[in-house]
Short mmCIF file of C-alpha atoms in Angstrom, two decimals:
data_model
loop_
_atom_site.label_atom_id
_atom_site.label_comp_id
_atom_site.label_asym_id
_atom_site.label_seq_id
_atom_site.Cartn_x
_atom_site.Cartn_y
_atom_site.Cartn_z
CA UNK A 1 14.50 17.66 8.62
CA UNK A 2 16.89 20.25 7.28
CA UNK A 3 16.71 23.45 10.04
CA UNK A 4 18.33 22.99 13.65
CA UNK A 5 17.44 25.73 16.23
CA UNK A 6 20.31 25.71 18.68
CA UNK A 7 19.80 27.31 22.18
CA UNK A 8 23.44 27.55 23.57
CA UNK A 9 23.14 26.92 27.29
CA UNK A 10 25.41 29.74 27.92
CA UNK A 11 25.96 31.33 31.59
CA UNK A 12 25.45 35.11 31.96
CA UNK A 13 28.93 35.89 32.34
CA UNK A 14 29.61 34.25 29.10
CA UNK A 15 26.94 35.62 26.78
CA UNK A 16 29.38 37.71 25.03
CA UNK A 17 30.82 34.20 23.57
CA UNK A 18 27.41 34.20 21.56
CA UNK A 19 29.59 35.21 18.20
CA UNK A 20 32.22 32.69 18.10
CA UNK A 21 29.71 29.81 18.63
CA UNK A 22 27.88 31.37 15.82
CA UNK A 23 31.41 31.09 13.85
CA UNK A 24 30.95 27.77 14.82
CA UNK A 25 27.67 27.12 13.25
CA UNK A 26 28.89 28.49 10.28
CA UNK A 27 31.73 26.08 9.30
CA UNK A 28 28.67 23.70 8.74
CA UNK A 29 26.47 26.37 6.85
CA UNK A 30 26.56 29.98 5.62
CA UNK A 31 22.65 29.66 6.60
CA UNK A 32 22.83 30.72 9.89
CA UNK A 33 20.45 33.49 11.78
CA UNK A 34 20.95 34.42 14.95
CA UNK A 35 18.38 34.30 18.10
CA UNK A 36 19.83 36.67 20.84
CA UNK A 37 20.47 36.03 23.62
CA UNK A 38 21.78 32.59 23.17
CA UNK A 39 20.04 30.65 20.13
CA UNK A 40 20.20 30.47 16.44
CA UNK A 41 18.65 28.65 13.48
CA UNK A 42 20.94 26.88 10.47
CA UNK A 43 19.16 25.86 7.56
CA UNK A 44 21.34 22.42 6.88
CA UNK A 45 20.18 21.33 3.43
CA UNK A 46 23.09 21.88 1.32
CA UNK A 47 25.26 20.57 4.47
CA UNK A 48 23.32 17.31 4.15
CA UNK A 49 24.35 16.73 0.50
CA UNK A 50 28.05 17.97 1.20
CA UNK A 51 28.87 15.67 4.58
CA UNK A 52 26.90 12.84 3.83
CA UNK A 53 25.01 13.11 7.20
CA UNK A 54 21.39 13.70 7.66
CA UNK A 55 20.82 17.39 10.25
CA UNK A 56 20.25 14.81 13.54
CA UNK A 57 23.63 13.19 13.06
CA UNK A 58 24.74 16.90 11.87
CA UNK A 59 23.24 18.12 15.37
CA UNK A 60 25.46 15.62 17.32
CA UNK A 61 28.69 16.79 15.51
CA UNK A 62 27.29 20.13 16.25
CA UNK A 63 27.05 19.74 20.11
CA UNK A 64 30.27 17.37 20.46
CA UNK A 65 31.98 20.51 19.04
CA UNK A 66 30.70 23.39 20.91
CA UNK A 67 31.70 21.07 24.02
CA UNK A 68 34.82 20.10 22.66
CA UNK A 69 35.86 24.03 21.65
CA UNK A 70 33.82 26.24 24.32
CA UNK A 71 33.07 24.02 26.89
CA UNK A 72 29.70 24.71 26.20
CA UNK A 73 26.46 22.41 25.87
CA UNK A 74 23.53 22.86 23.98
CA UNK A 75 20.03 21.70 23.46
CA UNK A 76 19.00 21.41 19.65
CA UNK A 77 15.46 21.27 17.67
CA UNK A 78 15.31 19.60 14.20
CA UNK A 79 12.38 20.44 11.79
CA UNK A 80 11.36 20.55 7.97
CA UNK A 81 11.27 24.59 8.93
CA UNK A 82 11.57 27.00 11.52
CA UNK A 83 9.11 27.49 12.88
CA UNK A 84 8.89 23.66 13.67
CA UNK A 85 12.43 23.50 14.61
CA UNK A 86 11.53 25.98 17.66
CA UNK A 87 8.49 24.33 18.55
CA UNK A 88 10.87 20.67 18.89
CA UNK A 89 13.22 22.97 20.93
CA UNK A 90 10.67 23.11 23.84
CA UNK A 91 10.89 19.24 24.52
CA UNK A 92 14.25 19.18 23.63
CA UNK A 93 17.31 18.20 26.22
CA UNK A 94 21.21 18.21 26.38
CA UNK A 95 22.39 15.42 24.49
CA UNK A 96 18.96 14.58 22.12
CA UNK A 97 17.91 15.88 19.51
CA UNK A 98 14.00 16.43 19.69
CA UNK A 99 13.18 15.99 15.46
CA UNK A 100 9.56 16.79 14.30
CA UNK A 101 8.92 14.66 11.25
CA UNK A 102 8.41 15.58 8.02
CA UNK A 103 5.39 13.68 7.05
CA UNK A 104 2.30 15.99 7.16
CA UNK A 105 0.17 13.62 9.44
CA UNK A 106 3.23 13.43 12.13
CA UNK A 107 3.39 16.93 11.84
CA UNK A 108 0.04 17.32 13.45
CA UNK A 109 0.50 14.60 16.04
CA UNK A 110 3.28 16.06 17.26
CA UNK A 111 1.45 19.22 17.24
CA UNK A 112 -1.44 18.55 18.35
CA UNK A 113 -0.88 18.22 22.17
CA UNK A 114 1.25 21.28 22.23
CA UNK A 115 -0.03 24.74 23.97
CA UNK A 116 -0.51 26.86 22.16
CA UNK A 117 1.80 29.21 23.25
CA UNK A 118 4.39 27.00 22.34
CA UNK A 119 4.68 28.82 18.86
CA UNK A 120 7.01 31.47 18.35
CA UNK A 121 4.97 34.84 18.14
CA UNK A 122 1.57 33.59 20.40
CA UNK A 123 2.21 35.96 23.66
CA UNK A 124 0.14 35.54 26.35
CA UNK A 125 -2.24 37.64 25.93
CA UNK A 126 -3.71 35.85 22.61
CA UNK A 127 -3.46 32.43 24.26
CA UNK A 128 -5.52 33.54 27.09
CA UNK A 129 -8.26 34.70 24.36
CA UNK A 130 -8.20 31.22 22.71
CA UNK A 131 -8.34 29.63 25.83
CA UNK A 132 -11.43 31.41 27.37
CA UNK A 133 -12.96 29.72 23.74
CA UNK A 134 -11.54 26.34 24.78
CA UNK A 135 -8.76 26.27 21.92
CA UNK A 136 -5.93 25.87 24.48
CA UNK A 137 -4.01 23.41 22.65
CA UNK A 138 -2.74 23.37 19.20
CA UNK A 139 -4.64 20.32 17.76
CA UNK A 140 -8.28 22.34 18.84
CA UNK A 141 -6.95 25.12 17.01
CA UNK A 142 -6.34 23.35 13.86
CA UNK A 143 -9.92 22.00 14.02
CA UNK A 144 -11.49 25.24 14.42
CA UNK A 145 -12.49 26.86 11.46
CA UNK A 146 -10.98 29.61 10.22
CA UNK A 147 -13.43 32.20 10.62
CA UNK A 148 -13.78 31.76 13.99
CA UNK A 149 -10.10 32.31 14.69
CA UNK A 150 -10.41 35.45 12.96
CA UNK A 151 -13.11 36.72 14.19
CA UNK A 152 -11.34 36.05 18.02
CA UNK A 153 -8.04 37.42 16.74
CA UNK A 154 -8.29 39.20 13.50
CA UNK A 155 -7.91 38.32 10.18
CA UNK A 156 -4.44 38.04 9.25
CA UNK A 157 -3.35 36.76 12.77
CA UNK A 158 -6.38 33.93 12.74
CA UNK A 159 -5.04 33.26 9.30
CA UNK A 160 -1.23 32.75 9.98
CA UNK A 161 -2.09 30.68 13.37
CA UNK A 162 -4.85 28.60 11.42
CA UNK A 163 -1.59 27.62 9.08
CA UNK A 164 0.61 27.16 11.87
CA UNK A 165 -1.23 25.07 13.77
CA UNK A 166 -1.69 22.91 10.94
CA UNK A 167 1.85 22.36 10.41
CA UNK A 168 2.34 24.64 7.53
CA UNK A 169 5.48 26.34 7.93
CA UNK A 170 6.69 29.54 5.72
CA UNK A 171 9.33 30.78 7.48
CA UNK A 172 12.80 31.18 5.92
CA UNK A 173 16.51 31.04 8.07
CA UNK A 174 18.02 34.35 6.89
CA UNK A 175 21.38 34.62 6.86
CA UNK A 176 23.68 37.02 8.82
CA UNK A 177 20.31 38.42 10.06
CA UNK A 178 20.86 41.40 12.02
CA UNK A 179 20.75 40.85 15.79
CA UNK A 180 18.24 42.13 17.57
CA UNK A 181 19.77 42.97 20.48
CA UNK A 182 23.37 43.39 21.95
CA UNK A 183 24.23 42.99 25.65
CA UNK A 184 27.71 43.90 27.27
CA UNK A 185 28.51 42.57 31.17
CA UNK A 186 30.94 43.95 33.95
CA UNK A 187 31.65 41.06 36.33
CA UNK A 188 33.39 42.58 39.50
CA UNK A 189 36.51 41.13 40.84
CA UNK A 190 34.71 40.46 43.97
CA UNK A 191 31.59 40.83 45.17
CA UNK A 192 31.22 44.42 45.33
CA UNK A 193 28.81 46.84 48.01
CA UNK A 194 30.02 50.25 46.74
CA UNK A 195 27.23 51.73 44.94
CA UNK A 196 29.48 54.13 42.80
CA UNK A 197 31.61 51.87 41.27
CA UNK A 198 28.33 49.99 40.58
CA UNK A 199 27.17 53.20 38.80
CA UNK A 200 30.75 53.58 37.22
CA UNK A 201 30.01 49.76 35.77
CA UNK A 202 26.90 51.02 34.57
CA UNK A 203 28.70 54.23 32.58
CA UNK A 204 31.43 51.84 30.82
CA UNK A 205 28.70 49.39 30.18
CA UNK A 206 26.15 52.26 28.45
CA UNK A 207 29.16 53.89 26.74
CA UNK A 208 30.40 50.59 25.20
CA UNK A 209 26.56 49.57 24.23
CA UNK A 210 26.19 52.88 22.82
CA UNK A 211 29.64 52.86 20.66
CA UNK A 212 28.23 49.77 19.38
CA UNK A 213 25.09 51.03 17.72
CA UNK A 214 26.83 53.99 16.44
CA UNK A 215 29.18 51.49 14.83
CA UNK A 216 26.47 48.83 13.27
CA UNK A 217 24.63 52.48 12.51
CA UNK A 218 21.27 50.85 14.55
CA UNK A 219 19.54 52.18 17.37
CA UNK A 220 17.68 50.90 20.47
CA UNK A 221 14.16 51.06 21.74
CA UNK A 222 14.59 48.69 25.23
CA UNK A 223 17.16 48.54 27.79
CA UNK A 224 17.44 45.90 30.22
CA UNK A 225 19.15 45.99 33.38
CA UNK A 226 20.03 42.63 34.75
CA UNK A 227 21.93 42.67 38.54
CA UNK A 228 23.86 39.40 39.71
CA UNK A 229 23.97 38.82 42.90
CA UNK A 230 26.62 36.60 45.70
CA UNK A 231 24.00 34.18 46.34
CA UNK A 232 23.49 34.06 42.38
CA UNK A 233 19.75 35.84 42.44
CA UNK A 234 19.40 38.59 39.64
CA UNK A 235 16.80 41.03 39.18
CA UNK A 236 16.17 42.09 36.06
CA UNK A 237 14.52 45.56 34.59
CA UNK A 238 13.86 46.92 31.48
CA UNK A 239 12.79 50.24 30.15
CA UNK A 240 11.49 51.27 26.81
CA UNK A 241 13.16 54.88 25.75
CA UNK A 242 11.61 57.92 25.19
CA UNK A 243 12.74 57.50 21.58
CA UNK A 244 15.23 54.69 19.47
CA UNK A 245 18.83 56.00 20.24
CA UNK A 246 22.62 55.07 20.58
CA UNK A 247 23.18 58.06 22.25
CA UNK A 248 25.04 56.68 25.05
CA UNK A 249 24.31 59.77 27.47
CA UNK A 250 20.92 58.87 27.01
CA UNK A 251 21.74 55.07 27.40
CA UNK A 252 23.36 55.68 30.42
CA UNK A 253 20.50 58.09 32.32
CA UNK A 254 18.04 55.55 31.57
CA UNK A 255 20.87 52.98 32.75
CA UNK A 256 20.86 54.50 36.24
CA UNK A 257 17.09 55.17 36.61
CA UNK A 258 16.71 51.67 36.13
CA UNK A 259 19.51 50.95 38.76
CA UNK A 260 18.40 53.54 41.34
CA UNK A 261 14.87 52.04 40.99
CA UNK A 262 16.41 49.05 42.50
CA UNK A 263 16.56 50.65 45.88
CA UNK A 264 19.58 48.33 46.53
CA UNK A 265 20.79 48.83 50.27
CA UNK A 266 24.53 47.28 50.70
CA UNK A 267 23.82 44.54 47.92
CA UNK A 268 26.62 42.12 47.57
CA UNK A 269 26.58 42.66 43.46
CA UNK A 270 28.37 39.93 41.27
CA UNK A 271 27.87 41.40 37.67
CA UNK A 272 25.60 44.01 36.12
CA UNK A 273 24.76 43.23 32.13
CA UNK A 274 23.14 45.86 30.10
CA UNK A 275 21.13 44.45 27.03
CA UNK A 276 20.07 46.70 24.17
CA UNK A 277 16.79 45.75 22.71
CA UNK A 278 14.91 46.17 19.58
CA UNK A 279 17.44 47.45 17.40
CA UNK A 280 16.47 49.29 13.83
CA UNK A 281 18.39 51.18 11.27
CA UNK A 282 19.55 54.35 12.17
CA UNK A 283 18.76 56.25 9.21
CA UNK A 284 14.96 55.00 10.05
CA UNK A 285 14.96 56.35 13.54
CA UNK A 286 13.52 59.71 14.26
CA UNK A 287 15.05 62.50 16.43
CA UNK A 288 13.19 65.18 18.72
CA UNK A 289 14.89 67.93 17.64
CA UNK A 290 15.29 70.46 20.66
CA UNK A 291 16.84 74.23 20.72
CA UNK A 292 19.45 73.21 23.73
CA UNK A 293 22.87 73.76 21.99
CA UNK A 294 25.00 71.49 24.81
CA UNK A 295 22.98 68.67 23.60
CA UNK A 296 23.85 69.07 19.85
CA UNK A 297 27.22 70.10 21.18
CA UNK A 298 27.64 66.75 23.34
CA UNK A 299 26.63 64.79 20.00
CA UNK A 300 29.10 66.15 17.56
CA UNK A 301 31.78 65.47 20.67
CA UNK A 302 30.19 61.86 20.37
CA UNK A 303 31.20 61.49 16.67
CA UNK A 304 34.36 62.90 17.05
CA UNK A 305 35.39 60.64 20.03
CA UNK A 306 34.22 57.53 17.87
CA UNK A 307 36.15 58.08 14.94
CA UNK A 308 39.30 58.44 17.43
CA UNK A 309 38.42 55.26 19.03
CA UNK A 310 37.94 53.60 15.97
CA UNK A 311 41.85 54.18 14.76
CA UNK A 312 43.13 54.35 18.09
CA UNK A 313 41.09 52.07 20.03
CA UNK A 314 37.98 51.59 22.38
CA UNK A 315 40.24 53.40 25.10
CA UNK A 316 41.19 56.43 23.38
CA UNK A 317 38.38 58.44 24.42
CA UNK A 318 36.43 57.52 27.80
CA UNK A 319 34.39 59.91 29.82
CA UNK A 320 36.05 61.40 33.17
CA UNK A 321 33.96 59.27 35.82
CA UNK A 322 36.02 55.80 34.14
CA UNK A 323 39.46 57.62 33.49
CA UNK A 324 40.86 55.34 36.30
CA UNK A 325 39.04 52.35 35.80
CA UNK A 326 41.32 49.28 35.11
CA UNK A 327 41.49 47.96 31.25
#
């Protein structure tokens, strides 16, 4: 067993201490990929050889520090890969270590009783296809032959979940993978009824997400709304964008639509975190161009502002409606 898949049981006001607990990670292997919102896998083998200690007994270390340092616990999945790693992370609980083994036949006892929506990648939608077919669990898929998966899901999708169920695992940790998503929160003072400084939460929140992108030169596909409430409900929305952008005006209209949407009347709000999703390379992004000069004018305006915020801070520049918002 040489790859751990930590999930960090992290609250949502604290999500933002994802990176340091990464850090964290790190001091025991440069082999570390992160799994936004809260999770990550570290490929352990040359920390096995260097500390003496096997990734279980790594794992402990591994959770006695996050507690220890962050005050945070953690529930960890050990596997010869990493695939398996996430699939021992589902019967996994604070304090032990769920470890597949690394003999073949263990691997598909420990498999076998598994849903099979239990590996990463099956959505629903596939496992209800399998199931109408009576391959519900991950054993009756690794008995049934391989045509037949492929003719129910296609052939390169029958093929990799023909391997998977039997155990095989190809995946790879890759380090300093590029997060998929990032996710900023503004936690109110006190619980808080106004719906404009709600909306004014929303701007700083889109303006920061945006600044972001622009900075790690990615761009976003999904945004998701999430609304904390005094009796600690939330009610979470997302919304795919017209196109992939960091345009932060942009952000921040589809920000609100998801907000008004809500239809909140006097809600006692908590905390409102905005969560960019699906994040790809700028440069691979495509633009509608359009023949409206404020919006090409409002862009450059955009570039200019970052480059003074990124000598003179992330205050040097902030859009009227937050000029009197406390730092």
């Amino acid at each position: 067993m040489t790859i751990l898949c930590v999930r960090f049981q992290l609250p949502p006001t604290r999500e933002a201490d994802l990176p340091r607990l990464l850090g964290m990670l790190e001091e025991f292997t440069p082999v570390v990929q992160a799994l936004p919102p809260d999770g990550a896998l570290a490929d352990l083998r040359g920390a096995e050889r260097y500390f003496g200690r096997n990734a279980v007994e790594l794992a402990s270390v591994i959770r006695v520090r996050s507690l220890a340092l962050y005050g945070v616990d953690c529930v960890i999945g050990a596997g010869p890969g990493p695939m398996l790693a996430r699939v021992a992370l589902r019967d996994a609980v604070p304090g032990v270590t769920c470890a597949v083994p690394e003999e073949r036949d263990a691997i598909a006892e420990f498999l076998a009783d598994k849903p099979v929506a239990a590996l990463p990648g099956v959505g629903a939608a596939t496992a209800r296809t399998l199931g109408d077919y009576g391959l519900d669990t991950l054993g009756r898929v690794a008995a049934a032959p391989l045509s037949t998966l492929q003719r129910l899901i296609g052939a390169k999708a029958g093929r990799e979940l023909h391997e998977r169920a039997n155990g095989v695992d190809r995946g790879r940790v890759v380090p300093n993978a590029v997060s998929r998503s990032l996710a900023t929160e503004r936690p109110f003072g006190r619980d808080e009824l106004d719906p404009d400084r709600h909306r004014r939460a929303l701007l700083s929140a889109a303006e920061e997400i945006g600044a972001r992108l622009r900075a790690l030169e990615k761009v976003c596909r999904t945004l998701t709304l999430t609304v904390r409430y005094a009796d600690r409900s939330a009610t979470t929305r997302s919304r795919t964008l017209a196109e992939p952008t960091a345009h932060s005006p942009d952000l921040t209209r589809a920000a609100y639509g998801m907000y008004e949407a809500l239809g909140l009347q006097r809600a006692r709000v908590r905390a409102i975190t905005l969560r960019a999703e699906g994040l790809d390379p700028a440069d691979q992004a495509s633009h509608q161009l359009t023949f409206d000069p404020v919006d090409e004018k409002v862009r450059r305006i955009e570039e200019v502002a970052d480059r003074a915020r990124a000598k003179f801070g992330p205050r040097a520049v902030m859009p009227g409606g937050l000029g009197g918002l406390a730092a």
